[in-house]
């Protein structure tokens, strides 16, 4: 009887398990999907400053940039203070354009350092509104 019982239970369990798994899947699908499906609500983005058509994008407002232009009028290396080695290299390389620039730059790399002391001072500044 034991073997007969085992055979029947094993065959029953396999058929029961397949039926029960199908039933479980049906139940899961019913639980996961509600009867009334609502589409996701679209969130409209609001522009803080609406742009007019045919206006180029500008990251910086020019009306505020006027106060910054006093110190940035000339961005050349000559106006920078305190970097003697960079000034000397700039004087030599400012005359060179195109392929010759790479050649001159490589020549500068080969030479030993003769530019005076290297400063570790910080030459940057922070804007108040950033």
PDB file of N, CA and C in Angstrom, residues 58-73 127-129:
ATOM      1  N   UNK A  58      20.530  81.781 -24.357  1.00  0.00           N
ATOM      2  CA  UNK A  58      21.625  82.467 -23.673  1.00  0.00           C
ATOM      3  C   UNK A  58      21.639  82.011 -22.231  1.00  0.00           C
ATOM      4  N   UNK A  59      22.750  81.462 -21.834  1.00  0.00           N
ATOM      5  CA  UNK A  59      22.889  80.959 -20.470  1.00  0.00           C
ATOM      6  C   UNK A  59      23.027  82.103 -19.465  1.00  0.00           C
ATOM      7  N   UNK A  60      23.640  83.189 -19.888  1.00  0.00           N
ATOM      8  CA  UNK A  60      23.884  84.325 -18.996  1.00  0.00           C
ATOM      9  C   UNK A  60      23.052  85.505 -19.469  1.00  0.00           C
ATOM     10  N   UNK A  61      22.383  86.129 -18.547  1.00  0.00           N
ATOM     11  CA  UNK A  61      21.596  87.313 -18.856  1.00  0.00           C
ATOM     12  C   UNK A  61      22.556  88.482 -19.081  1.00  0.00           C
ATOM     13  N   UNK A  62      22.482  89.091 -20.255  1.00  0.00           N
ATOM     14  CA  UNK A  62      23.432  90.152 -20.600  1.00  0.00           C
ATOM     15  C   UNK A  62      23.256  91.401 -19.748  1.00  0.00           C
ATOM     16  N   UNK A  63      22.077  91.615 -19.228  1.00  0.00           N
ATOM     17  CA  UNK A  63      21.874  92.798 -18.393  1.00  0.00           C
ATOM     18  C   UNK A  63      22.684  92.690 -17.096  1.00  0.00           C
ATOM     19  N   UNK A  64      22.846  91.482 -16.588  1.00  0.00           N
ATOM     20  CA  UNK A  64      23.659  91.287 -15.389  1.00  0.00           C
ATOM     21  C   UNK A  64      25.136  91.134 -15.729  1.00  0.00           C
ATOM     22  N   UNK A  65      25.433  90.731 -16.957  1.00  0.00           N
ATOM     23  CA  UNK A  65      26.818  90.507 -17.348  1.00  0.00           C
ATOM     24  C   UNK A  65      27.595  91.805 -17.495  1.00  0.00           C
ATOM     25  N   UNK A  66      26.915  92.924 -17.633  1.00  0.00           N
ATOM     26  CA  UNK A  66      27.602  94.206 -17.807  1.00  0.00           C
ATOM     27  C   UNK A  66      28.484  94.526 -16.610  1.00  0.00           C
ATOM     28  N   UNK A  67      28.057  94.166 -15.431  1.00  0.00           N
ATOM     29  CA  UNK A  67      28.875  94.460 -14.247  1.00  0.00           C
ATOM     30  C   UNK A  67      30.100  93.553 -14.157  1.00  0.00           C
ATOM     31  N   UNK A  68      30.062  92.397 -14.808  1.00  0.00           N
ATOM     32  CA  UNK A  68      31.222  91.497 -14.776  1.00  0.00           C
ATOM     33  C   UNK A  68      32.256  91.883 -15.820  1.00  0.00           C
ATOM     34  N   UNK A  69      31.845  92.548 -16.878  1.00  0.00           N
ATOM     35  CA  UNK A  69      32.729  92.829 -18.000  1.00  0.00           C
ATOM     36  C   UNK A  69      33.889  93.747 -17.638  1.00  0.00           C
ATOM     37  N   UNK A  70      33.809  94.458 -16.545  1.00  0.00           N
ATOM     38  CA  UNK A  70      34.887  95.364 -16.168  1.00  0.00           C
ATOM     39  C   UNK A  70      36.197  94.600 -15.988  1.00  0.00           C
ATOM     40  N   UNK A  71      36.163  93.483 -15.317  1.00  0.00           N
ATOM     41  CA  UNK A  71      37.380  92.720 -15.073  1.00  0.00           C
ATOM     42  C   UNK A  71      37.735  91.766 -16.191  1.00  0.00           C
ATOM     43  N   UNK A  72      36.787  91.514 -17.102  1.00  0.00           N
ATOM     44  CA  UNK A  72      37.023  90.536 -18.158  1.00  0.00           C
ATOM     45  C   UNK A  72      37.150  91.168 -19.530  1.00  0.00           C
ATOM     46  N   UNK A  73      37.416  92.434 -19.588  1.00  0.00           N
ATOM     47  CA  UNK A  73      37.495  93.099 -20.871  1.00  0.00           C
ATOM     48  C   UNK A  73      38.579  92.527 -21.761  1.00  0.00           C
ATOM     49  N   UNK A 127      31.715  84.126  -8.177  1.00  0.00           N
ATOM     50  CA  UNK A 127      30.620  85.046  -8.430  1.00  0.00           C
ATOM     51  C   UNK A 127      29.631  84.970  -7.278  1.00  0.00           C
ATOM     52  N   UNK A 128      29.016  86.077  -6.956  1.00  0.00           N
ATOM     53  CA  UNK A 128      28.106  86.118  -5.811  1.00  0.00           C
ATOM     54  C   UNK A 128      26.797  85.389  -6.082  1.00  0.00           C
ATOM     55  N   UNK A 129      26.371  85.288  -7.332  1.00  0.00           N
ATOM     56  CA  UNK A 129      25.072  84.687  -7.623  1.00  0.00           C
ATOM     57  C   UNK A 129      25.155  83.240  -8.090  1.00  0.00           C
TER      58      UNK A 129
END
